[in-house]
PDB file of C-alpha atoms in Angstrom:
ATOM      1  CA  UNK M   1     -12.600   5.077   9.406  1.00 48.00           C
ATOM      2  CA  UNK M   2     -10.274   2.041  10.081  1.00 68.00           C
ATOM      3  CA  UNK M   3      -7.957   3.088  12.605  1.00 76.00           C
ATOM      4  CA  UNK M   4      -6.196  -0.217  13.084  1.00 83.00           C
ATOM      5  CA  UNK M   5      -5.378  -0.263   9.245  1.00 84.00           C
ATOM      6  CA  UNK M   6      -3.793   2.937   8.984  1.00 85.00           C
ATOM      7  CA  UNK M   7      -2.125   2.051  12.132  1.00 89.00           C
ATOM      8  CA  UNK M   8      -0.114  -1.033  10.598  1.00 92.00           C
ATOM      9  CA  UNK M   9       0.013   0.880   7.218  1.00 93.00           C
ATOM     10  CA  UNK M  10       1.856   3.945   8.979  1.00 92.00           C
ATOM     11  CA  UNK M  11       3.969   1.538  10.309  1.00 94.00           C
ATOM     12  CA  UNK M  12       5.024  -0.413   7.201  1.00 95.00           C
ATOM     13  CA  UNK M  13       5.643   3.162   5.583  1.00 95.00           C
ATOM     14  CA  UNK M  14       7.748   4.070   8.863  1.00 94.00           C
ATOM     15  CA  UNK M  15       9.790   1.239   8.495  1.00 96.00           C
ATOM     16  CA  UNK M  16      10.180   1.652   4.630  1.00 96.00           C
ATOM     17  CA  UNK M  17       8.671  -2.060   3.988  1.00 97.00           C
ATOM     18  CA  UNK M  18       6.741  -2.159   0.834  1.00 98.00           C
ATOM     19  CA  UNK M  19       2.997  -1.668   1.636  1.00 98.00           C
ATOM     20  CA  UNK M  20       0.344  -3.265  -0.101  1.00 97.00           C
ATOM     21  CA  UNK M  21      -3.548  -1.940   0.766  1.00 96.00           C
ATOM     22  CA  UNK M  22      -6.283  -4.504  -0.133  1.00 96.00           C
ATOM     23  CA  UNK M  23     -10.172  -3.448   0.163  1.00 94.00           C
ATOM     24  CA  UNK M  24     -13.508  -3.250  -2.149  1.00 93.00           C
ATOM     25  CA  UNK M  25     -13.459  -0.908  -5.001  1.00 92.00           C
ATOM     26  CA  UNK M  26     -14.594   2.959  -3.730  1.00 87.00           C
ATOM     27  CA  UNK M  27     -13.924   1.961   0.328  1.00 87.00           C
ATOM     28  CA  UNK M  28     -11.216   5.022   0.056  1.00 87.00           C
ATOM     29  CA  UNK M  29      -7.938   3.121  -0.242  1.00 91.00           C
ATOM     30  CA  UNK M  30      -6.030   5.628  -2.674  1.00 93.00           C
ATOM     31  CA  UNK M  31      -7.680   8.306  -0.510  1.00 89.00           C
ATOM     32  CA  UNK M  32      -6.689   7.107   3.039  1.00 89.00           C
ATOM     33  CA  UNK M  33      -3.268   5.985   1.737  1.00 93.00           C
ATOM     34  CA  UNK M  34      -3.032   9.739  -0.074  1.00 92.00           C
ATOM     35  CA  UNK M  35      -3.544  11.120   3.129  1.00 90.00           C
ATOM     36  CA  UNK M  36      -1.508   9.201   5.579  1.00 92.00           C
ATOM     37  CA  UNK M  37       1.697   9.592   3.300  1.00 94.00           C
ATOM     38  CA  UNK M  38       1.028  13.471   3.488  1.00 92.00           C
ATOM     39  CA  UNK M  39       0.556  13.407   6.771  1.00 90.00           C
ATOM     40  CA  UNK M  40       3.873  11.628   6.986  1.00 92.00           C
ATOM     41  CA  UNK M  41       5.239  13.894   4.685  1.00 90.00           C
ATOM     42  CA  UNK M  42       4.627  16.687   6.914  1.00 87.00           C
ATOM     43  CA  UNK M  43       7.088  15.186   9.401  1.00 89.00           C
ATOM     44  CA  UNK M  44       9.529  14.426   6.919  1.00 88.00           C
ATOM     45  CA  UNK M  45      10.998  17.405   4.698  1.00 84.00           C
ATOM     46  CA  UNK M  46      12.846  15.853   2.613  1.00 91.00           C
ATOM     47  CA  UNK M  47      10.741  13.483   1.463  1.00 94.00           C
ATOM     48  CA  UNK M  48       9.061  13.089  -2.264  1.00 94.00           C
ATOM     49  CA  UNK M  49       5.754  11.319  -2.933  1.00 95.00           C
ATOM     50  CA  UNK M  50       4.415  10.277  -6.233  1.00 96.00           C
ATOM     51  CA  UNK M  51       1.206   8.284  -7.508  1.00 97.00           C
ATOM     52  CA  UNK M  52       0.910   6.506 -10.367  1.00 97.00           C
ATOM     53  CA  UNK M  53      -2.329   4.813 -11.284  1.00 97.00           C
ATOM     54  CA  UNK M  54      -2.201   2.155 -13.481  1.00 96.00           C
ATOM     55  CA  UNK M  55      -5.227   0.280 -16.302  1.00 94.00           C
ATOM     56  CA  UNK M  56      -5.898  -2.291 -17.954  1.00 92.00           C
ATOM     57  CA  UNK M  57      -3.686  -0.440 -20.671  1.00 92.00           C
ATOM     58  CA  UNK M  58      -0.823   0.531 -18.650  1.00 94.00           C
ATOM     59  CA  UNK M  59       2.765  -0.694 -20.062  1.00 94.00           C
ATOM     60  CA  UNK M  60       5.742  -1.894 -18.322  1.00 94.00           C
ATOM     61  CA  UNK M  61       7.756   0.547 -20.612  1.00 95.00           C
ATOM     62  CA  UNK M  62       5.149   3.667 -19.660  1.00 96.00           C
ATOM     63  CA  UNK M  63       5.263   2.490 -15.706  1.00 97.00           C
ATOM     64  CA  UNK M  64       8.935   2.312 -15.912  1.00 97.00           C
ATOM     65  CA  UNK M  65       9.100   5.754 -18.311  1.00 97.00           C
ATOM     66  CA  UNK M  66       6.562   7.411 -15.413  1.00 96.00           C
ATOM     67  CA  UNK M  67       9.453   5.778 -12.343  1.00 97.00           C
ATOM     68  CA  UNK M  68      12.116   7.117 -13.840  1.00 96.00           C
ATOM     69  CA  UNK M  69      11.253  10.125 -14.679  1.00 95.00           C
ATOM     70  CA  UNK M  70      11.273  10.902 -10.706  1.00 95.00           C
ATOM     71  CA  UNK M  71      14.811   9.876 -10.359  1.00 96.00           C
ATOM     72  CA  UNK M  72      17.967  11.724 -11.595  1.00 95.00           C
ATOM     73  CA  UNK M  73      21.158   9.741 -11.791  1.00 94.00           C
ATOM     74  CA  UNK M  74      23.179   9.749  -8.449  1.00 93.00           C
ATOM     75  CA  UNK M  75      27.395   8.031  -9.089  1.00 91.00           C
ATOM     76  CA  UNK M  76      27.774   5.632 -11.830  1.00 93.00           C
ATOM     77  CA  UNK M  77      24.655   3.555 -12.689  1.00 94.00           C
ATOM     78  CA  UNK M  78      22.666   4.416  -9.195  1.00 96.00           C
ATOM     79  CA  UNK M  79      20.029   6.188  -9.449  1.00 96.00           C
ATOM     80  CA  UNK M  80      17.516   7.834  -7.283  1.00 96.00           C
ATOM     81  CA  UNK M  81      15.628  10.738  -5.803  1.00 95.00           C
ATOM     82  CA  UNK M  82      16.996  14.139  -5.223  1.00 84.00           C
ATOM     83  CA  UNK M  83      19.780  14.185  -3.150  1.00 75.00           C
ATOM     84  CA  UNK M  84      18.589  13.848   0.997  1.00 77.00           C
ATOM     85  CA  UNK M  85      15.353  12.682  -0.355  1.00 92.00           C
ATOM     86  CA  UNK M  86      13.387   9.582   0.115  1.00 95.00           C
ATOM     87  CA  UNK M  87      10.593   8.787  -2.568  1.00 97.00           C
ATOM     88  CA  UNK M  88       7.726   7.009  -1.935  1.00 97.00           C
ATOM     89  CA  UNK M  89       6.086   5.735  -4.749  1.00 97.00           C
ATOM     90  CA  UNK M  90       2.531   4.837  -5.013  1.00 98.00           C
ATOM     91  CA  UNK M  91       1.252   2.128  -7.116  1.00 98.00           C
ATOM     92  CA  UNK M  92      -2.734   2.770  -7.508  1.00 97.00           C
ATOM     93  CA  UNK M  93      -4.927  -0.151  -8.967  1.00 96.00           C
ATOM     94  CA  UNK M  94      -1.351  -2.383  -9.051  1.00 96.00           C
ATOM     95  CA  UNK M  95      -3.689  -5.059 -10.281  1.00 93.00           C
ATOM     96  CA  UNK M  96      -5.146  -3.145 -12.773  1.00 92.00           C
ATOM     97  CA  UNK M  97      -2.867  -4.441 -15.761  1.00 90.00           C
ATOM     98  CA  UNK M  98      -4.284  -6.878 -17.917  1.00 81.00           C
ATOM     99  CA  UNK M  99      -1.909  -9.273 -20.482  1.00 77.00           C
ATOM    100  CA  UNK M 100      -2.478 -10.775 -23.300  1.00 69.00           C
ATOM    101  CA  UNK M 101      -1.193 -14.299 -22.096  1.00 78.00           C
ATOM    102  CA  UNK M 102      -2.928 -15.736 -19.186  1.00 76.00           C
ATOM    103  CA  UNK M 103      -1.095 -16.078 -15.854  1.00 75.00           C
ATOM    104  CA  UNK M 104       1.437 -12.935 -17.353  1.00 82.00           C
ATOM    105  CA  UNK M 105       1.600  -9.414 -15.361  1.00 90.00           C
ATOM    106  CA  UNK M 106       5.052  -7.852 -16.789  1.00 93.00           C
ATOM    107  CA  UNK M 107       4.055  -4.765 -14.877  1.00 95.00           C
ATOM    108  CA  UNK M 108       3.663  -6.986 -11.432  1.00 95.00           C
ATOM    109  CA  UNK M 109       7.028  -8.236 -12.435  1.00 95.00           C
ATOM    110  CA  UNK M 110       8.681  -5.291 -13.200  1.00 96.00           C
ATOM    111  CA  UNK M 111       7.592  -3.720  -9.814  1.00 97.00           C
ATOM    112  CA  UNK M 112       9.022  -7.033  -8.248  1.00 97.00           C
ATOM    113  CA  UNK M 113      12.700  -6.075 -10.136  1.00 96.00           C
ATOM    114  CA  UNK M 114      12.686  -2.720  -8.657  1.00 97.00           C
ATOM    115  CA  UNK M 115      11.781  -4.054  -5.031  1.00 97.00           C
ATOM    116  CA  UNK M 116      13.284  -7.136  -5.228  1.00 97.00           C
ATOM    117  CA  UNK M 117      17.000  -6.170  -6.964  1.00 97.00           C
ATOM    118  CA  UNK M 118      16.872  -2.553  -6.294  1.00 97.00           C
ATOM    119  CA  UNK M 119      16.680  -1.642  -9.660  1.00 97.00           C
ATOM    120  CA  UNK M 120      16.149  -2.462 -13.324  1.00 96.00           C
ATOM    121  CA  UNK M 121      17.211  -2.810 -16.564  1.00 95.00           C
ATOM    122  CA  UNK M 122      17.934   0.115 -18.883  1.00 93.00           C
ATOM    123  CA  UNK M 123      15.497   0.696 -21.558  1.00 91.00           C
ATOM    124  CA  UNK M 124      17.765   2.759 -24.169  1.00 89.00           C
ATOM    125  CA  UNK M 125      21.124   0.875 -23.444  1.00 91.00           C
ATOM    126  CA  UNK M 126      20.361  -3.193 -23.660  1.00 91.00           C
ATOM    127  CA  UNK M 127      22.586  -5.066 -21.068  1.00 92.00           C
ATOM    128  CA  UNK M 128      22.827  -2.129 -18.762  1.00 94.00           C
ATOM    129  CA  UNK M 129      21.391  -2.285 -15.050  1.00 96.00           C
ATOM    130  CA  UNK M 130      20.452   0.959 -12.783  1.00 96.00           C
ATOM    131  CA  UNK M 131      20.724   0.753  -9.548  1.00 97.00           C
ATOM    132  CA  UNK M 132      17.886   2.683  -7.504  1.00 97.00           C
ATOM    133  CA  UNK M 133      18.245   3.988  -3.983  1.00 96.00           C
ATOM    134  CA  UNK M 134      16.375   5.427  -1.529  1.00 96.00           C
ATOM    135  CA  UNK M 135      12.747   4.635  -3.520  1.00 97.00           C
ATOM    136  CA  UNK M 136       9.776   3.069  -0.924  1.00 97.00           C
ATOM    137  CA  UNK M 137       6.890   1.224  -2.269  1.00 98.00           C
ATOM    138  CA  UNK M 138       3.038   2.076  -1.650  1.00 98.00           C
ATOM    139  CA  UNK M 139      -0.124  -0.020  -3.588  1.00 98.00           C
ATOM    140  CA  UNK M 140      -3.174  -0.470  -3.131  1.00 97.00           C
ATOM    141  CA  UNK M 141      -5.480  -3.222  -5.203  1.00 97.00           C
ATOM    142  CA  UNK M 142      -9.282  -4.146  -5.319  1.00 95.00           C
ATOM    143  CA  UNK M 143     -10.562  -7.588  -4.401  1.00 93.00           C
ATOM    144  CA  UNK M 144     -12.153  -7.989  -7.549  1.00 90.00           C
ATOM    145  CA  UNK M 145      -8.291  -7.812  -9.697  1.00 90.00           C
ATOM    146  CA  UNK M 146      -6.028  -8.595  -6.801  1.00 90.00           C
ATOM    147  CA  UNK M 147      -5.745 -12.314  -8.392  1.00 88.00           C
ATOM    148  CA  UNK M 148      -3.731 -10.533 -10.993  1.00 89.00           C
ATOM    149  CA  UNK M 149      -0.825  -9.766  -8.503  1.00 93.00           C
ATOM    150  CA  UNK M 150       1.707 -12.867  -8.525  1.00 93.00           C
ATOM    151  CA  UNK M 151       2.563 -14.297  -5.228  1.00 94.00           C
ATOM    152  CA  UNK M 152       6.185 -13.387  -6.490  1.00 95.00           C
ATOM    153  CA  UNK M 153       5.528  -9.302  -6.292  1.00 96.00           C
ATOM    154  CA  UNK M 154       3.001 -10.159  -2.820  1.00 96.00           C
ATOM    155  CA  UNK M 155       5.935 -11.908  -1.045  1.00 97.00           C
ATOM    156  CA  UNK M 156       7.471  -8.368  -0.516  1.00 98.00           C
ATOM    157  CA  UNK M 157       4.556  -6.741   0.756  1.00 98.00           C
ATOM    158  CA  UNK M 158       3.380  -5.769   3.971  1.00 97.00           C
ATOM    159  CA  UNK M 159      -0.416  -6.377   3.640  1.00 96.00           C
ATOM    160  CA  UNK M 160      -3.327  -4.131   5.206  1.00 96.00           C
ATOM    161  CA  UNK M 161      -6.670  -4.767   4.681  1.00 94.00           C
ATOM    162  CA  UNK M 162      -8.805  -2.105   4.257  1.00 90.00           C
ATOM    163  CA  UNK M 163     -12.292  -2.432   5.061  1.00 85.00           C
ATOM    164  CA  UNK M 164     -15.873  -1.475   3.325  1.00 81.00           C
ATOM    165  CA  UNK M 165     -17.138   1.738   5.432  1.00 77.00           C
ATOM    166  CA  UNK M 166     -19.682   0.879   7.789  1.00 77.00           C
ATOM    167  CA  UNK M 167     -22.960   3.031   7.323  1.00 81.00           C
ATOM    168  CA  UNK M 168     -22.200   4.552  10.690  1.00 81.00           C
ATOM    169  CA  UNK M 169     -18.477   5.830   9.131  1.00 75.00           C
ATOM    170  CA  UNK M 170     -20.861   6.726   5.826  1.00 71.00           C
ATOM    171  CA  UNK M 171     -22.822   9.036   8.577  1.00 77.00           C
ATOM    172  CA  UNK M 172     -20.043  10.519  10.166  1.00 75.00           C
ATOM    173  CA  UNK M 173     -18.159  11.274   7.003  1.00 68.00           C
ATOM    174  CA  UNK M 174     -21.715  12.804   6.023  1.00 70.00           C
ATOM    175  CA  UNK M 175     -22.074  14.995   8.842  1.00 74.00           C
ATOM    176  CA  UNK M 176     -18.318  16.366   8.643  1.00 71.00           C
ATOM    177  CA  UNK M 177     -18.825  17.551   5.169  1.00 65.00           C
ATOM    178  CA  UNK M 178     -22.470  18.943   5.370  1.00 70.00           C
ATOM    179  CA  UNK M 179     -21.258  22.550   6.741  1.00 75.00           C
ATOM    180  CA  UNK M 180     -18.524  22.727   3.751  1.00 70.00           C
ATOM    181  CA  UNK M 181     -21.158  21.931   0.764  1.00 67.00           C
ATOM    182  CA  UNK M 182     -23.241  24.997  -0.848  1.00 73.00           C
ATOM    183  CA  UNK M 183     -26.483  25.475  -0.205  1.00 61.00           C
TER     184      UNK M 183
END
């Protein structure tokens, strides 16, 4: 639908920059990012992808449960994917976390820990850092909560704008799916 946005967002996720995919709610971001990562995929064996969607509800002890549970320890305190694998990890609805204090995001911050330090804190051993290699960022965020996400956490992103479907692209998308439906 928006070939000059998945063009820069391929080439973010080529480059292994952290991606960040703004647009209205329901324009297809999750979808179109879904998509271009497995197309990616496909000329990348060894490569993992994961999605984690996060709510109003979501925790920075779940997100970081849900991260780690992808990695497996690699030499001392560095962690990371399988070995010869890359992981790409994508954030859906990064924006999505509310707090209880105004102007606070822990999950925004603890994303900005992994991407900015290259790792985090460990949650059963207090004082003790991991290390993470070889982990790649995707997000995407709606207009309407993408105030939520700190200019701290944005700094690191490469930002693509996504744009509303046109009702021409509606038509198209229409037409291609008409033959698969039931009668």
């Amino acid at each position: 639908i928006c070939h000059a946005a998945l063009h820069h967002a391929l080439a973010a996720i080529k480059a292994h920059r952290p991606l960040l995919v703004v647009g209205e709610r329901g324009c297809g971001k999750s979808t179109a990012l879904t998509c271009l990562l497995q197309q990616y995929r496909g000329t990348k064996p060894q490569m993992a992808c994961r999605r984690i969607v996060l709510c109003a509800s979501s925790t920075t002890t779940g997100l970081q449960n849900n991260i780690e549970a992808e990695l497996m320890k690699k030499m001392g305190r560095t962690y990371g994917p399988r070995f010869g694998e890359e992981l790409y990890l994508f954030i859906d609805d990064v924006g999505a976390p509310s707090s209880a204090t105004p102007g606070d995001y822990p999950t925004s911050e603890l994303i900005r820990q992994f991407i900015e330090w290259r790792g985090v804190w460990n949650l059963g051993r207090t004082g003790e850092w991991k290390s993470v290699s070889q982990v790649y960022w995707v997000a995407a965020v709606s207009y309407s909560v993408a105030s939520r996400v700190p200019n701290r956490l944005l700094r690191h992103f490469t930002i693509v704008e996504y744009p509303e479907p046109t009702p021409d692209d509606l038509c198209t998308v229409s037409q291609m799916l008409a033959p698969t439906l039931p009668a």
